[in-house]
Short mmCIF file of C-alpha atoms and ligand atoms in Angstrom, two decimals:
data_model
loop_
_atom_site.label_atom_id
_atom_site.label_comp_id
_atom_site.label_asym_id
_atom_site.label_seq_id
_atom_site.Cartn_x
_atom_site.Cartn_y
_atom_site.Cartn_z
CA UNK A 1 -114.47 1.55 -98.05
CA UNK A 2 -111.25 1.13 -99.94
CA UNK A 3 -108.28 -1.07 -99.17
CA UNK A 4 -104.80 -0.97 -100.62
CA UNK A 5 -104.06 -4.57 -99.71
CA UNK A 6 -107.31 -6.02 -98.47
CA UNK A 7 -106.05 -9.54 -97.98
CA UNK A 8 -103.26 -8.56 -95.58
CA UNK A 9 -105.18 -5.74 -93.91
CA UNK A 10 -108.06 -8.01 -92.98
CA UNK A 11 -106.06 -11.18 -92.35
CA UNK A 12 -107.63 -13.11 -89.45
CA UNK A 13 -105.59 -12.74 -86.28
CA UNK A 14 -104.54 -16.42 -86.10
CA UNK A 15 -103.10 -16.17 -89.59
CA UNK A 16 -101.45 -12.89 -88.67
CA UNK A 17 -99.79 -14.62 -85.72
CA UNK A 18 -98.56 -17.47 -87.92
CA UNK A 19 -97.13 -14.98 -90.38
CA UNK A 20 -95.48 -13.00 -87.58
CA UNK A 21 -93.85 -16.11 -86.13
CA UNK A 22 -92.45 -17.12 -89.50
CA UNK A 23 -91.17 -13.63 -90.18
CA UNK A 24 -89.75 -13.27 -86.70
CA UNK A 25 -87.64 -16.38 -87.16
CA UNK A 26 -86.45 -15.10 -90.52
CA UNK A 27 -85.56 -11.72 -89.18
CA UNK A 28 -83.53 -13.17 -86.32
CA UNK A 29 -81.57 -15.30 -88.75
CA UNK A 30 -81.01 -12.30 -90.99
CA UNK A 31 -80.02 -10.00 -88.12
CA UNK A 32 -77.15 -12.36 -87.32
CA UNK A 33 -75.47 -11.13 -90.48
CA UNK A 34 -74.76 -7.86 -88.70
CA UNK A 35 -71.80 -7.33 -86.41
CA UNK A 36 -74.04 -6.08 -83.65
CA UNK A 37 -76.65 -8.85 -83.60
CA UNK A 38 -74.19 -11.69 -84.23
CA UNK A 39 -72.99 -11.26 -80.65
CA UNK A 40 -76.23 -10.05 -79.21
CA UNK A 41 -78.21 -13.08 -80.41
CA UNK A 42 -75.52 -15.72 -79.96
CA UNK A 43 -77.45 -17.64 -77.27
CA UNK A 44 -80.83 -17.53 -78.98
CA UNK A 45 -82.36 -20.61 -80.57
CA UNK A 46 -85.33 -19.28 -82.46
CA UNK A 47 -86.20 -22.67 -83.91
CA UNK A 48 -87.81 -23.36 -80.52
CA UNK A 49 -90.17 -20.39 -80.82
CA UNK A 50 -93.83 -21.42 -81.09
CA UNK A 51 -95.58 -18.02 -81.00
CA UNK A 52 -94.75 -14.38 -81.77
CA UNK A 53 -94.81 -13.61 -78.03
CA UNK A 54 -91.63 -15.69 -77.70
CA UNK A 55 -89.93 -12.51 -78.88
CA UNK A 56 -89.61 -11.67 -75.16
CA UNK A 57 -86.71 -14.09 -75.03
CA UNK A 58 -84.68 -11.68 -77.13
CA UNK A 59 -82.79 -8.75 -75.67
CA UNK A 60 -84.00 -5.17 -76.21
CA UNK A 61 -82.27 -2.85 -78.67
CA UNK A 62 -81.93 0.77 -77.58
CA UNK A 63 -81.13 4.06 -79.23
CA UNK A 64 -77.85 3.86 -77.37
CA UNK A 65 -77.07 0.58 -79.19
CA UNK A 66 -77.73 2.29 -82.52
CA UNK A 67 -75.42 5.15 -81.60
CA UNK A 68 -72.64 2.85 -80.40
CA UNK A 69 -72.88 0.89 -83.65
CA UNK A 70 -72.91 3.94 -85.87
CA UNK A 71 -72.38 3.66 -88.82
CA UNK A 72 -72.64 0.15 -90.27
CA UNK A 73 -72.84 -2.03 -87.15
CA UNK A 74 -76.41 -3.21 -87.78
CA UNK A 75 -76.13 -3.64 -91.52
CA UNK A 76 -76.91 -7.16 -92.74
CA UNK A 77 -76.09 -6.76 -96.43
CA UNK A 78 -72.99 -5.66 -98.34
CA UNK A 79 -72.91 -1.89 -98.64
CA UNK A 80 -73.49 -2.07 -102.39
CA UNK A 81 -76.99 -3.47 -101.71
CA UNK A 82 -78.18 -0.37 -99.90
CA UNK A 83 -79.83 2.39 -101.88
CA UNK A 84 -80.90 4.91 -99.24
CA UNK A 85 -79.89 6.27 -95.89
CA UNK A 86 -82.12 8.18 -93.49
CA UNK A 87 -81.53 9.65 -90.11
CA UNK A 88 -83.62 10.45 -87.08
CA UNK A 89 -84.17 14.15 -86.71
CA UNK A 90 -82.20 14.05 -83.50
CA UNK A 91 -84.99 15.32 -81.26
CA UNK A 92 -83.04 13.82 -78.42
CA UNK A 93 -79.25 13.56 -78.63
CA UNK A 94 -77.00 12.38 -81.47
CA UNK A 95 -78.68 11.26 -84.68
CA UNK A 96 -78.89 7.62 -85.69
CA UNK A 97 -78.77 6.34 -89.26
CA UNK A 98 -80.91 3.75 -90.98
CA UNK A 99 -80.21 2.00 -94.29
CA UNK A 100 -82.57 0.53 -96.85
CA UNK A 101 -82.26 -1.89 -99.73
CA UNK A 102 -84.32 -1.39 -102.86
CA UNK A 103 -86.84 -3.91 -101.51
CA UNK A 104 -87.04 -2.04 -98.22
CA UNK A 105 -87.92 1.19 -100.00
CA UNK A 106 -90.58 -0.52 -102.13
CA UNK A 107 -92.01 -2.20 -99.06
CA UNK A 108 -92.13 1.07 -97.16
CA UNK A 109 -93.86 2.88 -100.04
CA UNK A 110 -96.41 0.09 -100.10
CA UNK A 111 -97.09 0.45 -96.39
CA UNK A 112 -97.55 4.19 -96.66
CA UNK A 113 -99.89 3.65 -99.61
CA UNK A 114 -101.97 1.41 -97.34
CA UNK A 115 -102.28 4.27 -94.85
CA UNK A 116 -103.19 6.82 -97.50
CA UNK A 117 -105.96 4.67 -98.97
CA UNK A 118 -107.18 3.73 -95.50
CA UNK A 119 -107.77 7.43 -94.79
CA UNK A 120 -109.89 7.71 -97.91
CA UNK A 121 -107.45 9.45 -100.23
CA UNK A 122 -107.19 8.23 -103.81
CA UNK A 123 -105.48 8.48 -107.14
CA UNK A 124 -107.46 11.53 -108.25
CA UNK A 125 -106.29 13.57 -105.24
CA UNK A 126 -103.70 16.33 -105.39
CA UNK A 127 -101.30 15.78 -102.53
CA UNK A 128 -99.16 18.54 -101.07
CA UNK A 129 -96.41 17.15 -98.87
CA UNK A 130 -95.78 20.05 -96.51
CA UNK A 131 -93.03 18.45 -94.48
CA UNK A 132 -89.22 18.28 -94.48
CA UNK A 133 -87.58 16.26 -97.18
CA UNK A 134 -84.02 15.04 -96.89
CA UNK A 135 -82.71 12.82 -94.12
CA UNK A 136 -85.92 13.29 -92.15
CA UNK A 137 -88.23 10.45 -93.15
CA UNK A 138 -91.52 12.37 -93.24
CA UNK A 139 -90.96 13.87 -96.68
CA UNK A 140 -89.76 10.99 -98.81
CA UNK A 141 -91.83 8.48 -96.83
CA UNK A 142 -95.18 10.00 -97.75
CA UNK A 143 -93.89 11.05 -101.16
CA UNK A 144 -93.23 7.51 -102.36
CA UNK A 145 -96.42 6.21 -100.80
CA UNK A 146 -98.50 8.89 -102.48
CA UNK A 147 -96.87 8.22 -105.84
CA UNK A 148 -97.63 4.53 -105.44
CA UNK A 149 -101.30 5.43 -104.96
CA UNK A 150 -101.01 7.55 -108.06
CA UNK A 151 -101.86 10.95 -106.62
CA UNK A 152 -100.38 14.09 -108.08
CA UNK A 153 -97.63 14.81 -105.57
CA UNK A 154 -96.45 18.35 -104.87
CA UNK A 155 -93.23 17.96 -102.89
CA UNK A 156 -93.45 21.43 -101.39
CA UNK A 157 -91.52 20.67 -98.21
CA UNK A 158 -91.81 23.07 -95.27
CA UNK A 159 -91.46 26.82 -95.13
CA UNK A 160 -92.21 29.63 -97.53
CA UNK A 161 -95.73 29.63 -96.21
CA UNK A 162 -97.18 32.08 -98.71
CA UNK A 163 -95.95 29.90 -101.54
CA UNK A 164 -97.52 26.85 -99.92
CA UNK A 165 -100.83 28.67 -99.91
CA UNK A 166 -100.41 29.76 -103.52
CA UNK A 167 -99.70 26.16 -104.55
CA UNK A 168 -102.81 24.99 -102.74
CA UNK A 169 -104.84 27.51 -104.67
CA UNK A 170 -103.25 27.05 -108.07
CA UNK A 171 -103.28 23.26 -108.08
CA UNK A 172 -106.39 22.75 -105.98
CA UNK A 173 -104.66 20.63 -103.37
CA UNK A 174 -107.09 18.18 -101.79
CA UNK A 175 -104.82 16.30 -99.38
CA UNK A 176 -101.88 17.52 -97.32
CA UNK A 177 -99.34 16.05 -94.95
CA UNK A 178 -97.83 18.28 -92.27
CA UNK A 179 -96.95 18.52 -88.63
CA UNK A 180 -99.96 19.76 -86.65
CA UNK A 181 -98.04 22.80 -85.42
CA UNK A 182 -97.02 23.92 -88.90
CA UNK A 183 -100.39 23.40 -90.55
CA UNK A 184 -102.01 25.48 -87.81
CA UNK A 185 -99.51 28.21 -88.54
CA UNK A 186 -100.36 28.02 -92.26
CA UNK A 187 -103.99 28.73 -91.39
CA UNK A 188 -102.97 31.88 -89.52
CA UNK A 189 -101.06 33.13 -92.54
CA UNK A 190 -104.08 32.36 -94.75
CA UNK A 191 -106.22 34.49 -92.50
CA UNK A 192 -103.68 37.30 -92.48
CA UNK A 193 -103.74 37.19 -96.26
CA UNK A 194 -107.52 37.41 -96.27
CA UNK A 195 -108.08 33.78 -97.29
CA UNK A 196 -110.58 31.53 -95.58
CA UNK A 197 -108.94 28.13 -94.92
CA UNK A 198 -112.34 26.46 -95.27
CA UNK A 199 -112.71 27.73 -98.81
CA UNK A 200 -109.78 25.77 -100.23
CA UNK A 201 -110.25 22.40 -101.96
CA UNK A 202 -108.65 20.54 -99.07
CA UNK A 203 -110.55 17.51 -97.84
CA UNK A 204 -108.04 15.30 -95.99
CA UNK A 205 -105.00 16.05 -93.83
CA UNK A 206 -102.33 13.64 -92.58
CA UNK A 207 -100.85 15.03 -89.40
CA UNK A 208 -98.05 13.49 -87.44
CA UNK A 209 -94.40 13.46 -86.48
CA UNK A 210 -95.11 15.14 -83.15
CA UNK A 211 -97.44 14.56 -80.23
CA UNK A 212 -100.75 16.38 -80.46
CA UNK A 213 -104.05 16.06 -78.69
CA UNK A 214 -107.51 15.10 -79.90
CA UNK A 215 -108.48 18.75 -79.35
CA UNK A 216 -105.71 19.87 -81.68
CA UNK A 217 -106.93 17.47 -84.36
CA UNK A 218 -110.44 18.87 -84.00
CA UNK A 219 -109.08 22.38 -84.25
CA UNK A 220 -107.34 21.50 -87.51
CA UNK A 221 -110.48 19.83 -88.84
CA UNK A 222 -112.61 22.84 -87.94
CA UNK A 223 -110.25 25.48 -89.24
CA UNK A 224 -109.82 23.77 -92.63
CA UNK A 225 -113.12 21.91 -92.84
CA UNK A 226 -111.31 18.65 -93.51
CA UNK A 227 -110.88 15.22 -92.00
CA UNK A 228 -107.49 14.89 -90.27
CA UNK A 229 -105.72 11.58 -89.66
CA UNK A 230 -103.01 10.84 -87.14
CA UNK A 231 -99.85 9.37 -88.66
CA UNK A 232 -97.17 7.67 -86.56
CA UNK A 233 -93.72 6.44 -87.33
CA UNK A 234 -90.06 6.93 -86.62
CA UNK A 235 -86.93 6.72 -88.70
CA UNK A 236 -85.66 3.62 -86.89
CA UNK A 237 -88.81 1.81 -88.11
CA UNK A 238 -88.57 3.35 -91.63
CA UNK A 239 -90.55 6.49 -90.82
CA UNK A 240 -94.24 7.21 -91.40
CA UNK A 241 -96.35 4.14 -92.14
CA UNK A 242 -95.95 2.29 -88.85
CA UNK A 243 -99.42 3.17 -87.55
CA UNK A 244 -102.17 5.32 -88.99
CA UNK A 245 -105.81 6.08 -88.39
CA UNK A 246 -108.62 4.63 -90.45
CA UNK A 247 -111.89 6.47 -91.04
CA UNK A 248 -113.23 5.20 -87.69
CA UNK A 249 -110.53 7.25 -85.91
CA UNK A 250 -110.59 5.03 -82.87
CA UNK A 251 -106.85 4.63 -82.59
CA UNK A 252 -104.11 4.05 -85.16
CA UNK A 253 -103.88 0.67 -86.88
CA UNK A 254 -100.42 -0.67 -86.21
CA UNK A 255 -99.27 -2.79 -89.15
CA UNK A 256 -98.60 -6.09 -87.48
CA UNK A 257 -97.58 -8.01 -90.59
CA UNK A 258 -94.57 -5.67 -90.79
CA UNK A 259 -93.89 -4.86 -87.16
CA UNK A 260 -94.21 -6.92 -84.02
CA UNK A 261 -95.54 -4.74 -81.21
CA UNK A 262 -95.08 -5.01 -77.47
CA UNK A 263 -96.02 -2.50 -74.80
CA UNK A 264 -93.78 -2.60 -71.73
CA UNK A 265 -93.40 -0.85 -68.43
CA UNK A 266 -90.66 1.69 -69.28
CA UNK A 267 -88.96 1.22 -65.91
CA UNK A 268 -88.98 -2.56 -65.57
CA UNK A 269 -89.35 -3.75 -69.18
CA UNK A 270 -92.24 -5.96 -68.05
CA UNK A 271 -95.00 -6.74 -70.58
CA UNK A 272 -98.23 -4.76 -70.30
CA UNK A 273 -101.66 -5.76 -71.57
CA UNK A 274 -104.15 -4.01 -73.84
CA UNK A 275 -105.39 -0.73 -72.36
CA UNK A 276 -102.28 -0.31 -70.22
CA UNK A 277 -100.08 2.61 -71.10
CA UNK A 278 -96.41 1.94 -71.55
CA UNK A 279 -93.46 2.18 -73.91
CA UNK A 280 -93.87 0.78 -77.41
CA UNK A 281 -91.26 -1.86 -78.22
CA UNK A 282 -91.11 -2.87 -81.85
CA UNK A 283 -89.41 -5.54 -83.97
CA UNK A 284 -89.22 -5.00 -87.72
CA UNK A 285 -90.43 -8.19 -89.38
CA UNK A 286 -89.54 -7.51 -93.00
CA UNK A 287 -86.67 -5.11 -93.21
CA UNK A 288 -83.69 -6.44 -95.11
CA UNK A 289 -80.83 -3.99 -94.75
CA UNK A 290 -81.22 -3.18 -91.13
CA UNK A 291 -83.62 -5.25 -89.05
CA UNK A 292 -84.13 -3.99 -85.51
CA UNK A 293 -85.22 -6.31 -82.76
CA UNK A 294 -87.29 -5.23 -79.75
CA UNK A 295 -86.54 -1.58 -80.24
CA UNK A 296 -87.26 0.63 -77.26
CA UNK A 297 -89.00 3.47 -79.09
CA UNK A 298 -89.33 5.69 -76.03
CA UNK A 299 -92.88 6.46 -77.14
CA UNK A 300 -95.71 6.08 -74.66
CA UNK A 301 -99.09 4.73 -75.74
CA UNK A 302 -101.43 1.82 -75.16
CA UNK A 303 -103.17 -0.78 -77.27
CA UNK A 304 -106.83 0.19 -77.68
CA UNK A 305 -108.90 -2.21 -75.63
CA UNK A 306 -112.55 -1.83 -76.55
CA UNK A 307 -113.09 -5.56 -76.97
CA UNK A 308 -114.20 -5.23 -80.57
CA UNK A 309 -112.39 -5.48 -83.88
CA UNK A 310 -112.37 -2.14 -85.71
CA UNK A 311 -115.55 -1.46 -87.68
CA UNK A 312 -113.40 -0.81 -90.78
CA UNK A 313 -112.68 -4.54 -90.97
CA UNK A 314 -108.93 -4.34 -90.45
CA UNK A 315 -107.55 -6.92 -88.08
CA UNK A 316 -104.40 -5.08 -87.03
CA UNK A 317 -104.36 -3.74 -83.46
CA UNK A 318 -104.94 -0.07 -82.80
CA UNK A 319 -102.77 2.09 -80.60
CA UNK A 320 -103.77 5.22 -78.74
CA UNK A 321 -102.35 8.64 -79.47
CA UNK A 322 -98.72 8.93 -78.46
CA UNK A 323 -98.65 10.72 -75.14
CA UNK A 324 -95.02 11.69 -75.58
CA UNK A 325 -91.61 10.12 -75.23
CA UNK A 326 -90.35 8.70 -71.99
CA UNK A 327 -87.74 11.47 -72.09
CA UNK A 328 -90.39 14.22 -72.57
CA UNK A 329 -91.53 13.68 -69.04
CA UNK A 330 -91.11 16.75 -66.87
CA UNK A 331 -90.73 16.65 -63.15
CA UNK A 332 -92.15 19.85 -61.72
CA UNK A 333 -92.17 20.20 -57.95
CA UNK A 334 -91.86 16.45 -57.69
CA UNK A 335 -94.84 15.81 -59.94
CA UNK A 336 -94.42 13.86 -63.20
CA UNK A 337 -96.18 15.36 -66.18
CA UNK A 338 -96.18 15.36 -69.97
CA UNK A 339 -96.56 18.48 -72.13
CA UNK A 340 -99.40 16.72 -73.97
CA UNK A 341 -101.50 16.80 -70.79
CA UNK A 342 -101.31 20.59 -70.77
CA UNK A 343 -102.02 20.73 -74.51
CA UNK A 344 -105.20 18.71 -73.96
CA UNK A 345 -106.44 21.31 -71.52
CA UNK A 346 -105.39 24.35 -73.55
CA UNK A 347 -106.89 23.22 -76.81
CA UNK A 348 -110.25 22.56 -75.19
CA UNK A 349 -110.63 26.35 -74.78
CA UNK A 350 -111.97 27.84 -78.03
CA UNK A 351 -110.34 31.20 -77.22
CA UNK A 352 -106.88 29.62 -77.34
CA UNK A 353 -105.20 29.90 -80.72
CA UNK A 354 -102.78 27.42 -82.16
CA UNK A 355 -99.46 27.88 -80.41
CA UNK A 356 -98.26 27.50 -76.85
CA UNK A 357 -95.04 27.02 -74.93
CA UNK A 358 -94.10 25.82 -71.46
CA UNK A 359 -91.37 27.66 -69.55
CA UNK A 360 -89.73 26.11 -66.54
CA UNK A 361 -87.61 28.15 -64.17
CA UNK A 362 -86.27 27.70 -60.70
CA UNK A 363 -87.05 30.48 -58.25
CA UNK A 364 -85.00 29.74 -55.16
CA UNK A 365 -85.68 26.08 -54.52
CA UNK A 366 -89.06 26.07 -56.21
CA UNK A 367 -89.85 25.12 -59.80
CA UNK A 368 -92.01 27.62 -61.58
CA UNK A 369 -94.07 26.63 -64.61
CA UNK A 370 -95.30 29.34 -66.94
CA UNK A 371 -97.74 28.37 -69.66
CA UNK A 372 -97.55 30.88 -72.48
CA UNK A 373 -100.54 30.71 -74.79
CA UNK A 374 -101.50 32.57 -77.91
CA UNK A 375 -105.07 33.81 -78.02
CA UNK A 376 -107.13 34.69 -81.07
CA UNK A 377 -106.93 38.41 -81.88
CA UNK A 378 -110.59 38.98 -81.14
CA UNK A 379 -109.89 38.10 -77.52
CA UNK A 380 -107.66 41.13 -77.11
CA UNK A 381 -110.51 43.43 -77.95
CA UNK A 382 -112.60 41.85 -75.19
CA UNK A 383 -112.68 43.50 -71.79
CA UNK A 384 -110.10 42.90 -69.12
CA UNK A 385 -112.49 41.13 -66.78
CA UNK A 386 -113.16 38.51 -69.42
CA UNK A 387 -109.45 37.94 -69.93
CA UNK A 388 -108.91 37.58 -66.17
CA UNK A 389 -111.71 35.06 -66.02
CA UNK A 390 -110.29 33.10 -68.94
CA UNK A 391 -106.84 33.12 -67.33
CA UNK A 392 -108.32 31.81 -64.14
CA UNK A 393 -110.34 29.12 -65.88
CA UNK A 394 -107.31 27.89 -67.81
CA UNK A 395 -105.16 27.95 -64.71
CA UNK A 396 -107.68 25.93 -62.76
CA UNK A 397 -108.19 23.41 -65.54
CA UNK A 398 -104.44 22.85 -65.85
CA UNK A 399 -104.03 22.56 -62.12
CA UNK A 400 -106.79 19.94 -61.97
CA UNK A 401 -105.03 17.96 -64.69
CA UNK A 402 -101.41 18.10 -63.51
CA UNK A 403 -101.69 18.95 -59.80
CA UNK A 404 -99.22 21.81 -60.18
CA UNK A 405 -100.27 25.46 -60.17
CA UNK A 406 -98.79 27.18 -63.21
CA UNK A 407 -98.68 30.81 -64.20
CA UNK A 408 -100.66 31.51 -67.36
CA UNK A 409 -99.53 34.22 -69.75
CA UNK A 410 -101.46 35.41 -72.79
CA UNK A 411 -99.77 36.35 -76.05
CA UNK A 412 -100.95 37.63 -79.38
CA UNK A 413 -101.10 35.13 -82.25
CA UNK A 414 -97.77 34.74 -83.99
CA UNK A 415 -95.76 36.11 -81.07
CA UNK A 416 -94.41 32.89 -79.58
CA UNK A 417 -91.45 31.24 -81.31
CA UNK A 418 -92.25 28.73 -84.06
CA UNK A 419 -90.36 26.03 -85.86
CA UNK A 420 -91.13 24.69 -89.29
CA UNK A 421 -90.38 21.13 -88.27
CA UNK A 422 -91.33 19.66 -84.94
CA UNK A 423 -92.63 22.18 -82.45
CA UNK A 424 -90.49 23.02 -79.43
CA UNK A 425 -93.04 23.07 -76.63
CA UNK A 426 -90.80 23.14 -73.59
CA UNK A 427 -88.12 25.61 -72.58
CA UNK A 428 -86.48 24.32 -69.43
CA UNK A 429 -84.24 26.96 -67.89
CA UNK A 430 -83.84 25.14 -64.60
CA UNK A 431 -80.61 23.40 -65.45
CA UNK A 432 -78.85 26.66 -66.17
CA UNK A 433 -79.21 27.99 -62.62
P1 LIG B 501 -86.42 11.83 -83.76
O1 LIG B 501 -86.47 10.76 -82.74
O2 LIG B 501 -85.07 12.37 -83.98
O3 LIG B 501 -87.49 12.88 -83.61
P2 LIG B 501 -87.95 10.92 -86.01
O4 LIG B 501 -87.89 12.10 -86.85
O5 LIG B 501 -87.91 9.58 -86.61
O6 LIG B 501 -86.74 11.02 -85.09
O7 LIG B 501 -89.19 11.06 -85.06
C1 LIG B 501 -89.87 9.97 -84.53
C2 LIG B 501 -90.56 10.37 -83.28
O8 LIG B 501 -91.53 11.41 -83.51
C3 LIG B 501 -91.36 9.26 -82.67
O9 LIG B 501 -90.56 8.38 -81.94
C4 LIG B 501 -92.37 9.99 -81.84
O10 LIG B 501 -91.81 10.36 -80.60
C5 LIG B 501 -92.64 11.23 -82.65
N1 LIG B 501 -93.85 11.04 -83.44
C6 LIG B 501 -93.96 10.65 -84.72
N2 LIG B 501 -95.25 10.60 -85.12
C7 LIG B 501 -96.00 10.95 -84.06
C8 LIG B 501 -97.42 11.08 -83.81
N3 LIG B 501 -98.32 10.84 -84.75
N4 LIG B 501 -97.79 11.44 -82.57
C9 LIG B 501 -96.89 11.68 -81.61
N5 LIG B 501 -95.56 11.59 -81.78
C10 LIG B 501 -95.11 11.22 -82.98
ZN1 LIG B 502 -110.11 0.66 -88.50
#
């Protein structure tokens, strides 16, 4: 088993806590150089802190704070010290910007390299980075990490699917990075072109940037005959490299030497324990240009609580898959649900292909949920009774999961809308009526 930075990855937890406390104090002092935190932290005396958990004495920072302090309100260094700007992809509302010093970029690349090596990729691999470059952090984030490891990096970005496939063939790509929705689409195009996805040289996939279920991961692994690893991050916390799966795949190791993690009740802000699902709240411990303290990520997950350190030997906590963002929650007929719950059900049916979409309408006073799913072509040649049965089975399974009875509609592969970046899973037409 390989490590990128064995000493820090396996640091005993007491030493990790000592390091976190020291870095937390430093980051608070540094944050005071920004206009925003100077006021926000005026009453805080961090010299009294005795443990990392004392972070709860600090106020939260929200996306709203970042927007209000656009552009340079959180910057702690003179502008000439910053070498890069990134932005969130604006999944929800106005974009926010993040700045990095040269050290921040090097640090980030190092973190991503840790993730890459943890997943078993190495210098001799050919890495195709099938994700947006530019202001979105997925592209450059993995790019610099992969170069640090020494892989041959093909910065192919997204789109032009046939060319992606050609590159994979010509350069014998062994590792890719992509959103789960796009890499599933690539496999459909391969099949249309008469290529077998399992016949390529691919062996490892990094998939992330959007919520996806364990079933979806298995689908990707099966289709390509690879090992797929979940990658989590967000631009406010650099981007990819915040948490990543090791070869045990029992949660994503969250790099605690770099980020201080809390899980809180999203409604009350109260601290939650391991195993309890809540909103991730994160403090950057090392970022120079733009430290962020107790950031409300909006992402829902829990700390894995199996009572054992990970068999890979890394000491850093593991987090569950991200269920979605607090603002992804749908209220349908008074019931709270997340699109990922429906994905879990859909992807457990082998007949279901790779794409689906949820439509919400209001008929009179009643919400109506239609689950549109693409089926594999061979299903359409099956007899009608079989399709009816499948429809009924899916409907029942969804209803058991979410307590709402949806309509289920079948579509041919490739017929539902697709995006090259993050998938748009929900079309909510209720507000327009
Ligand atoms: P935006 O908030 O505009 O989408 P980013 O492009 O930085 O900005 O996206 C970060 C968000 O993407 C995360 O907060 C999270 O909601 C989602 N995300 C990233 N990686 C994953 C993952 N592995 N699983 C689920 N969601 C993810
Ligand atoms: Zn592990």
